[in-house]
């Protein structure tokens, strides 16, 4: 009868997982139609083997098991299996995280037990009596119908995981699995032609996840809020078969839908939650646990080392998945074990037969042979039995709420403690999609997307009630992170082609098509298509393993590691796109984020996988030609691409600042002691902000998949090819497009004003590469271990003085924390000057400074022996733009600095009368340099540093507009306004009062002009009452104290010692063209006919075309040339790394230096084309020599120096006339008054709280006359020159043939003595 076929099938599963069952009693109960089993114990070893994870079941119980078999309606009603209250407790297997020591004997035992368990159903089926009345085809069809319609109901499923002080529990109230029809309604179905489809549904009701902390005795003192509370979700399963007799589905779709997912994490749960995530990541990478043979441990280390030696780089599942194909693996070890650590993909793939649920004998044989490794992997790889598996997870809305907890004790001493939580931060997502598609292990694809995401502040933080319900603040103020769109505008695109999409092929009776090759996948799933489907985030990960050729697969297992021939080509590509992103960093958001960071750091868990040291294998000769040729043909790499689109980051002025309690903890220091004074929160309106905008950011990162094998082979070659050498590096490309920054403010309605650009839009790029396995290259000095290239085509900064003051105030509000946390309020006039309303006239012209750098390129290269760098700066320009004072007046452009500029002829005034060529667009770069520094080591002592520098001419215009810009003052408020607002007290005034009151002086706060326009809004009765609250405290306290500061003599000794270490082996080549400085006594705006920023052209135009040219003093600084001894000229820009023909080997051989100065002159330009010389062009040639020897009597290793200087000075001609003296007097008076005003307003005031040493009498000079050769008397030397012995300065020679002083007149009213 049917019982003889169905009963052994059900008994086999029950007996497989449950202990101590009597088959006779179970069989009799089943024949009655119902069976009830109570208080059952699970076979824990079988469960561990089925999971194949590094977990041990501490206990497993089933309270009640019910099986209902409708024998009379077996063809139309399902068999129902009900489990009431199932509880399992797991823990990490002992030794799972200690170098993966899991013991091969237990693994073998589990494998053998599993094999026996799988074989039991087949033996029971064979032992069952055959009924001649039932044809075999009918029995097979009926059994298939029964198996396809089994209903499984689980009530009260409890899973617990314990580790250290962590207790993670999952409680599911009910879960039910049943078969459905094409409308996903419950039905009794069978696989019929032509659809050949089976559908199932699994409903989970009231899923609750708890995360609690237990004490040393294992008890939970108080329970935290659940991570997830009563969440319900449903899963749809869709199986498609090729024909009615197919044993394995050709397509398997398993997709889960959650309408609402609300997670809650407290500050105490956050470290434990991060620990659980680390566990998941460790399992993902295969870093812990896993059943394997003894040889598998040794062989798998090579694969794991590829990621273990590269912290921060991804190690994906392909490295573990590749080990499944043991006979055709690309880089297989010599062992033949099939049970090596295969990662989570192989583990997940092993559950495919269990999910399908068929019990045919042939299918069991197939999977049993695959488990034991009796089928060649090459057949597995190409077998048509590999189904297409699609797994999906979809969530309509999800939220993560962070909470801070407070412990409250009851009035009674014995009352238990209660924990009160307070919500502070919430992260919301909409339209979440996670889709996985794989066909066999050679193809794997994962796509993750978010339609929208935002984060908002809740309630209060650290006692500051900034978002309480009674604050009446809008939701726009609370939101500080927005990315993507919302579901209302995007629709249900996140469900496209899923089983929950009514338009999907499966829901319309059409067989779905899948893209299973890399080329079509990249063309279909582009970044644009991903962002059209989603709006906030899209990730596409693709891993493929393609068979290159079929030859050699039988003999690969017999080859050694170095002789392995690759037959597969692996590729791994990750593409991530982040859509429009808007981040608003105000005080509420920053304090909440940093508070969560400090809570996350509050744990002391041991890492699951400790970093392993690089083990350099002894290489016996170079790699075989077969290995090198295979590498030349194809090298598998791991590529990651990240794209950010339309990013906006707004940093507002701190409304309250309590960072001095958070930042030291984050930086690993102790937090400031003492009670925390919490201010009464008052929103600042308007709130100034700095905004950064980026149009697009591209990041590409590539790294070889199997770095140890590749590097060991390539490093053994004497001259590897460029392709092989290129793939031994990890490469990083960073490109930034359309970056700009500016000022804005948030009005009282929550909106932001248009951006006032401070840094206009620019683009830049960075490239870097880092050698893999550096220990293999330690003896290859020609191989660069790191290389970086930075390019900046154009960069400009423009700002008025008011804008700079506002930026300074915003920065100070974050860097200096008020002890009370109170904010600084700004002067209203300062804000009005920055954000001028349209149609409002300013009181005076406010110049805008604009500085630009063009064609900046920097290179850095490091090898085992040297570090070197080179760079070029194309041009630097600084100018001031002054708006017109009247209607219709154009703005004036005043150039202030120009480089490069042709200053070769500017040392004499003759250039004003000659024809001057316009500035060429093909002018040489302003700055070119190359630097080489030897690495510290025993093998690097015989090489010295090299510095090659070339600077072109620079023109500087010290215009009076610079004084106008520096002396800007915000308009002070009137007395009427001050009377109306008596609350805020100016910080500068309170500071003066605080210093004068009391006998003990308070610590002087960092002073700058920005604080003069800021005040505290805290209302106090008296000034002295608020004194302790008004002193700013640095967010990061200084580690040095006043006592640790050494005297000026000691600092001078250290400075000279470091300088000598730097120059004693230095090969120096310095070339600096003349710098011409113009000092006019009135502004010199550039005419419209002159090229923008041409300072000599502007002066020339004023000299010839303007009758009222202001008096101008021209100082032409000399050309400078410095060469080390014996050095031959080299091009200042060298290819890295470079070498010099004659490196300096011994200390002191770098000297003497030859120093040449030429064309130093000073002259004046007056009105009516007058030019008078003050100092005729002159120059000098000097020779500098320095030697030193170590003192025997000095225990500190100090040196004695001998400095020799020889100077040949050209004739000096000085001329002076009445107009020139008057011009010099005017310039001196103007700049001295400007300096005094700057000091009076505190712009140039010292900000350091360290007292300066008292100024004493000037010590006598240690320099003696060169007459005679006797050593100078040491008693007259300065104490600052005492470096363990007297510093000897010998003047070898000084030649000055002629000096001329010509006075052409004296200014009126000046006596001869003046």
Coordinates of N, CA and C in Angstrom, one line a residue, residues 977-1083:
X977 N 20.5 100.1 19.4 CA 20.5 98.6 19.3 C 21.0 97.9 20.5
X978 N 22.1 98.5 21.0 CA 22.7 97.9 22.2 C 21.7 98.0 23.4
X979 N 21.0 99.0 23.5 CA 20.0 99.1 24.6 C 18.9 98.1 24.4
X980 N 18.5 97.9 23.2 CA 17.4 97.0 23.0 C 17.9 95.5 23.3
X981 N 19.1 95.2 23.1 CA 19.6 93.9 23.3 C 20.7 93.9 24.4
X982 N 20.3 94.0 25.6 CA 21.3 94.0 26.7 C 21.9 92.7 27.0
X983 N 21.3 91.6 26.4 CA 21.8 90.2 26.9 C 23.2 89.9 26.5
X984 N 23.5 89.8 25.2 CA 24.9 89.4 24.8 C 25.9 90.4 25.2
X985 N 27.0 89.9 25.8 CA 28.1 90.7 26.2 C 29.3 90.4 25.3
X986 N 29.9 91.4 24.7 CA 31.0 91.1 23.8 C 32.1 90.3 24.5
X987 N 32.6 89.2 23.8 CA 33.6 88.3 24.4 C 34.8 89.1 24.7
X988 N 35.2 90.0 23.8 CA 36.5 90.7 24.1 C 36.4 91.6 25.3
X989 N 35.3 92.2 25.6 CA 35.1 93.1 26.7 C 35.1 92.2 28.0
X990 N 34.4 91.1 27.9 CA 34.4 90.2 29.1 C 35.8 89.6 29.4
X991 N 36.6 89.4 28.3 CA 37.9 88.9 28.6 C 38.8 89.9 29.3
X992 N 38.6 91.2 28.9 CA 39.4 92.2 29.6 C 39.0 92.3 31.1
X993 N 37.7 92.2 31.3 CA 37.2 92.3 32.7 C 37.8 91.1 33.5
X994 N 37.8 89.9 32.9 CA 38.2 88.7 33.6 C 39.7 88.8 34.0
X995 N 40.5 89.4 33.1 CA 41.9 89.4 33.4 C 42.1 90.4 34.5
X996 N 41.3 91.5 34.6 CA 41.6 92.5 35.6 C 41.0 92.2 37.0
X997 N 40.0 91.2 37.0 CA 39.3 90.9 38.3 C 40.0 89.7 38.9
X998 N 40.3 89.8 40.2 CA 40.9 88.7 40.9 C 42.4 88.8 40.9
X999 N 43.0 88.1 42.0 CA 44.4 88.1 42.1 C 45.0 87.1 41.2
X1000 N 44.3 86.0 41.0 CA 44.9 84.9 40.2 C 44.5 85.0 38.8
X1001 N 45.4 85.3 37.8 CA 45.0 85.5 36.4 C 44.5 84.2 35.8
X1002 N 43.4 84.3 35.1 CA 42.9 83.1 34.4 C 43.7 82.8 33.1
X1003 N 43.5 81.6 32.6 CA 44.2 81.3 31.4 C 43.8 82.1 30.2
X1004 N 44.7 82.7 29.5 CA 44.4 83.6 28.4 C 43.8 82.8 27.3
X1005 N 42.7 83.1 26.8 CA 42.1 82.3 25.7 C 42.8 82.7 24.4
X1006 N 42.8 81.8 23.4 CA 43.3 82.1 22.1 C 42.6 83.3 21.5
X1007 N 43.4 84.3 21.1 CA 42.8 85.6 20.7 C 42.9 85.7 19.2
X1008 N 41.9 86.1 18.6 CA 42.0 86.5 17.2 C 40.8 87.5 16.9
X1009 N 40.9 88.0 15.8 CA 39.9 89.1 15.5 C 38.5 88.6 15.5
X1010 N 38.3 87.3 15.1 CA 37.0 86.8 14.9 C 36.2 86.8 16.2
X1011 N 36.9 86.6 17.4 CA 36.2 86.6 18.6 C 35.8 87.9 19.1
X1012 N 36.4 89.0 18.5 CA 35.9 90.3 18.8 C 34.5 90.6 18.4
X1013 N 34.0 89.8 17.4 CA 32.7 90.1 16.9 C 31.8 88.9 17.3
X1014 N 32.1 88.2 18.4 CA 31.3 87.1 18.8 C 31.0 87.4 20.3
X1015 N 29.9 86.8 20.7 CA 29.5 87.0 22.1 C 28.7 85.8 22.5
X1016 N 28.5 85.6 23.8 CA 27.8 84.5 24.3 C 26.4 84.9 24.6
X1017 N 25.4 84.1 24.2 CA 24.0 84.5 24.4 C 23.5 84.2 25.8
X1018 N 24.3 83.6 26.6 CA 23.8 83.2 28.0 C 23.6 84.4 28.8
X1019 N 22.4 84.6 29.3 CA 22.1 85.8 30.1 C 22.5 85.5 31.5
X1020 N 23.4 86.4 32.0 CA 23.9 86.3 33.4 C 23.7 87.7 34.1
X1021 N 23.6 87.6 35.4 CA 23.4 88.8 36.2 C 24.7 89.7 36.2
X1022 N 25.8 89.1 36.4 CA 27.0 89.9 36.5 C 28.1 89.2 35.6
X1023 N 29.1 90.0 35.2 CA 30.1 89.5 34.4 C 31.0 88.5 35.1
X1024 N 31.3 88.7 36.4 CA 32.1 87.8 37.1 C 31.4 86.5 37.3
X1025 N 30.1 86.4 37.3 CA 29.4 85.2 37.6 C 29.6 84.2 36.4
X1026 N 29.7 84.8 35.2 CA 29.9 83.9 34.0 C 31.3 83.7 33.6
X1027 N 32.2 84.1 34.5 CA 33.6 84.1 34.1 C 34.1 82.6 33.8
X1028 N 33.8 81.6 34.6 CA 34.3 80.3 34.2 C 33.7 79.7 33.0
X1029 N 32.5 80.3 32.6 CA 31.9 79.7 31.4 C 32.3 80.4 30.1
X1030 N 33.0 81.5 30.2 CA 33.3 82.2 29.0 C 34.7 82.0 28.4
X1031 N 35.5 81.1 29.0 CA 36.8 80.8 28.5 C 36.7 79.6 27.5
X1032 N 37.2 79.8 26.3 CA 37.1 78.7 25.4 C 38.2 77.6 25.7
X1033 N 37.8 76.4 25.5 CA 38.7 75.3 25.7 C 39.0 74.6 24.4
X1034 N 40.2 74.2 24.1 CA 40.5 73.5 22.8 C 39.8 72.1 22.9
X1035 N 39.3 71.8 21.7 CA 38.6 70.4 21.6 C 39.6 69.3 21.8
X1036 N 40.8 69.5 21.2 CA 41.9 68.5 21.5 C 42.9 69.2 22.3
X1037 N 43.1 68.8 23.6 CA 44.0 69.5 24.5 C 45.4 69.3 24.1
X1038 N 46.3 70.3 24.4 CA 47.7 70.1 24.0 C 48.4 69.1 24.9
X1039 N 49.2 68.3 24.3 CA 49.9 67.3 25.1 C 51.1 67.8 25.8
X1040 N 51.6 69.0 25.3 CA 52.8 69.6 26.0 C 52.4 70.6 27.0
X1041 N 53.1 70.8 28.0 CA 52.9 71.7 29.0 C 54.0 72.8 29.1
X1042 N 53.8 73.8 29.9 CA 54.8 74.8 30.0 C 56.1 74.3 30.5
X1043 N 56.1 73.4 31.4 CA 57.3 72.9 32.0 C 58.1 72.1 31.0
X1044 N 57.5 71.5 30.0 CA 58.2 70.7 29.1 C 58.9 71.5 28.0
X1045 N 58.6 72.7 27.9 CA 59.3 73.6 26.9 C 60.7 73.9 27.4
X1046 N 61.6 73.7 26.5 CA 63.0 73.9 26.8 C 63.3 75.4 26.5
X1047 N 64.5 75.8 27.0 CA 64.9 77.2 26.8 C 65.2 77.4 25.3
X1048 N 65.4 78.7 25.0 CA 65.7 79.0 23.6 C 67.0 78.5 23.2
X1049 N 68.0 78.4 24.1 CA 69.3 77.9 23.8 C 69.2 76.4 23.4
X1050 N 68.5 75.6 24.2 CA 68.3 74.2 23.8 C 67.6 74.0 22.5
X1051 N 66.6 74.8 22.3 CA 65.9 74.7 21.0 C 66.8 75.1 19.8
X1052 N 67.6 76.1 20.0 CA 68.5 76.4 19.0 C 69.5 75.3 18.7
X1053 N 70.0 74.7 19.8 CA 70.9 73.6 19.6 C 70.3 72.4 18.8
X1054 N 69.0 72.1 19.2 CA 68.3 71.0 18.4 C 68.1 71.4 17.0
X1055 N 67.7 72.7 16.8 CA 67.5 73.1 15.4 C 68.8 73.0 14.5
X1056 N 69.9 73.4 15.1 CA 71.1 73.3 14.3 C 71.6 71.9 14.1
X1057 N 71.4 71.1 15.1 CA 71.7 69.7 15.0 C 70.9 69.0 13.9
X1058 N 69.6 69.2 13.9 CA 68.8 68.7 12.8 C 69.2 69.2 11.4
X1059 N 69.4 70.5 11.4 CA 69.8 71.1 10.1 C 71.2 70.5 9.6
X1060 N 72.1 70.3 10.5 CA 73.4 69.7 10.1 C 73.2 68.3 9.6
X1061 N 72.3 67.5 10.2 CA 72.1 66.2 9.7 C 71.5 66.2 8.3
X1062 N 70.7 67.3 8.0 CA 70.1 67.3 6.7 C 71.0 67.8 5.6
X1063 N 72.0 68.6 5.9 CA 72.8 69.2 4.9 C 74.2 68.6 4.8
X1064 N 74.6 67.7 5.7 CA 76.0 67.3 5.6 C 76.3 66.3 4.5
X1065 N 75.2 65.7 4.0 CA 75.4 64.8 2.8 C 74.5 65.3 1.7
X1066 N 74.2 66.6 1.7 CA 73.3 67.1 0.7 C 74.0 67.6 -0.6
X1067 N 73.5 67.1 -1.7 CA 73.9 67.7 -3.0 C 72.8 68.7 -3.4
X1068 N 73.2 70.0 -3.4 CA 72.3 71.1 -3.6 C 72.5 71.8 -4.9
X1069 N 71.4 72.1 -5.6 CA 71.4 72.9 -6.8 C 70.2 73.8 -6.7
X1070 N 70.4 75.1 -6.5 CA 69.4 76.0 -6.3 C 69.5 77.2 -7.3
X1071 N 68.5 77.5 -8.0 CA 68.5 78.6 -8.9 C 67.2 79.4 -8.7
X1072 N 67.4 80.6 -8.3 CA 66.2 81.5 -8.1 C 66.4 82.8 -8.9
X1073 N 65.5 83.0 -9.8 CA 65.5 84.2 -10.6 C 65.1 85.4 -9.7
X1074 N 65.3 86.6 -10.3 CA 65.1 87.8 -9.5 C 63.6 88.0 -9.2
X1075 N 63.3 88.4 -8.0 CA 62.0 88.8 -7.5 C 61.9 90.3 -7.4
X1076 N 61.0 90.9 -8.2 CA 60.9 92.3 -8.3 C 59.6 92.8 -7.4
X1077 N 59.9 93.6 -6.4 CA 58.8 94.1 -5.5 C 58.5 95.5 -5.8
X1078 N 57.3 95.9 -6.1 CA 56.8 97.2 -6.3 C 56.0 97.7 -5.1
X1079 N 56.4 98.9 -4.5 CA 55.7 99.4 -3.3 C 55.2 100.8 -3.7
X1080 N 54.0 100.9 -4.2 CA 53.4 102.2 -4.5 C 52.8 102.8 -3.3
X1081 N 52.8 104.2 -3.3 CA 52.1 104.8 -2.2 C 50.6 105.1 -2.4
X1082 N 50.1 104.6 -3.6 CA 48.7 104.6 -3.9 C 48.4 103.5 -4.8
X1083 N 47.1 103.1 -4.9 CA 46.8 101.9 -5.6 C 47.1 102.0 -7.1

